[in-house]
């Protein structure tokens, strides 16, 4: 049953991505990173090292994707600042995971939520500009 549920979730995510605007994809990535870090923190607090490692790995991959998607040529200071912030987040998550510091995850989640909130404020007419 669990495998079927996971397969269904993956199909659902893939279909959402296929029809999503670049704006929506970024929101999905931010939400995914937040969710994985919350799960990693819970796993850490339960002592589930394997789950913590898996969720941290996924969160880092998502943050890395967000970082890699920055247009440094077109993004100016905003892209430069986000690049530095994503770098900080990745290092902070790694430190939190390595040293069992759940507050590191909370701090990164808070930063991601701020970025997500700002991203949600972008007017709809700009959602498809990267296409």
C-alpha positions as a printed Julia matrix, in Angstrom:
131×3 Matrix{Float64}:
  0.0    0.0     0.0
  2.76   2.45    0.94
  4.53   1.87   -2.37
  1.32   2.57   -4.26
  0.75   5.77   -2.32
  4.3    6.94   -3.04
  3.89   6.14   -6.74
  0.61   8.09   -6.82
  2.23  11.08   -5.1
  5.09  11.01   -7.61
  2.7   10.94  -10.58
  0.76  13.82   -9.03
  3.92  15.9    -8.55
  5.15  15.1   -12.06
  1.83  16.13  -13.61
  1.83  19.37  -11.61
  5.37  20.13  -12.77
  4.53  19.42  -16.4
  1.88  22.14  -16.46
  3.41  24.56  -13.96
  4.73  28.02  -14.72
  8.33  28.76  -13.7
  6.87  30.73  -10.79
  4.86  27.72   -9.62
  7.88  25.41   -9.94
  9.9   27.65   -7.61
  7.03  27.68   -5.11
  6.86  23.89   -5.26
 10.6   23.62   -4.7
 10.51  26.0    -1.73
  7.59  24.08   -0.24
  9.37  20.78   -0.79
 12.53  21.98    0.93
 10.51  23.27    3.88
  8.63  19.99    4.18
 11.8   17.86    4.01
 13.55  19.94    6.67
 10.57  19.71    9.02
 10.6   15.94    8.49
 14.37  15.82    9.05
 14.02  17.7    12.31
 11.29  15.32   13.48
 13.42  12.32   12.5
 16.39  13.78   14.38
 14.27  14.3    17.48
 13.01  10.69   17.24
 16.54   9.37   16.78
 15.75   8.01   13.3
 19.15   8.55   11.7
 18.26   6.92    8.38
 15.17   9.03    7.83
 17.01  12.18    8.93
 19.74  11.48    6.4
 17.28  10.84    3.6
 15.26  14.0     4.29
 18.39  16.16    4.7
 19.72  14.82    1.42
 16.47  15.66   -0.37
 16.31  19.14    1.2
 19.9   19.85    0.16
 19.16  18.67   -3.38
 16.16  21.0    -3.59
 18.07  23.99   -2.2
 20.88  23.16   -4.64
 18.37  23.15   -7.51
 17.03  26.54   -6.41
 20.58  27.85   -6.27
 21.52  26.38   -9.66
 18.43  27.92  -11.26
 19.49  31.47  -10.41
 20.3   33.62  -13.42
 23.4   35.41  -12.25
 23.59  37.41  -15.5
 20.01  38.67  -15.38
 19.32  38.61  -11.65
 21.74  41.27  -10.48
 22.02  41.84   -6.75
 18.97  39.73   -5.98
 20.49  36.66   -7.61
 23.83  37.31   -5.9
 22.15  37.66   -2.51
 20.03  34.55   -3.02
 23.1   32.6    -4.09
 24.84  33.55   -0.85
 21.72  32.78    1.17
 21.26  29.35   -0.44
 24.94  28.62    0.2
 24.49  29.58    3.86
 21.37  27.4     4.1
 23.15  24.36    2.7
 26.09  24.76    5.07
 23.73  25.36    8.01
 21.7   22.24    7.22
 24.86  20.14    6.91
 26.14  21.48   10.22
 22.77  20.84   11.86
 22.66  17.31   10.56
 26.26  16.48   11.43
 26.06  17.92   14.93
 22.42  17.08   15.74
 21.36  20.71   16.0
 17.63  20.8    15.16
 17.54  24.59   15.57
 19.63  24.84   12.39
 16.78  23.21   10.48
 14.26  25.59   12.05
 16.36  28.6    11.08
 16.62  27.45    7.47
 12.9   26.67    7.35
 12.2   30.22    8.55
 14.43  31.65    5.82
 12.79  29.49    3.16
  9.34  30.56    4.36
 10.35  34.22    4.03
 11.55  33.65    0.47
  8.39  31.68   -0.33
  6.21  34.43    1.11
  7.98  37.05   -1.0
  7.69  34.83   -4.07
  3.94  34.47   -3.48
  3.63  38.28   -3.62
  4.85  38.44   -7.23
  1.94  39.59   -9.39
  0.42  36.97  -11.71
  1.43  38.8   -14.88
  5.08  38.01  -14.09
  4.65  34.29  -13.4
  5.51  33.16  -16.94
  8.44  35.47  -17.71
 11.07  32.72  -17.65
  9.29  30.69  -20.33
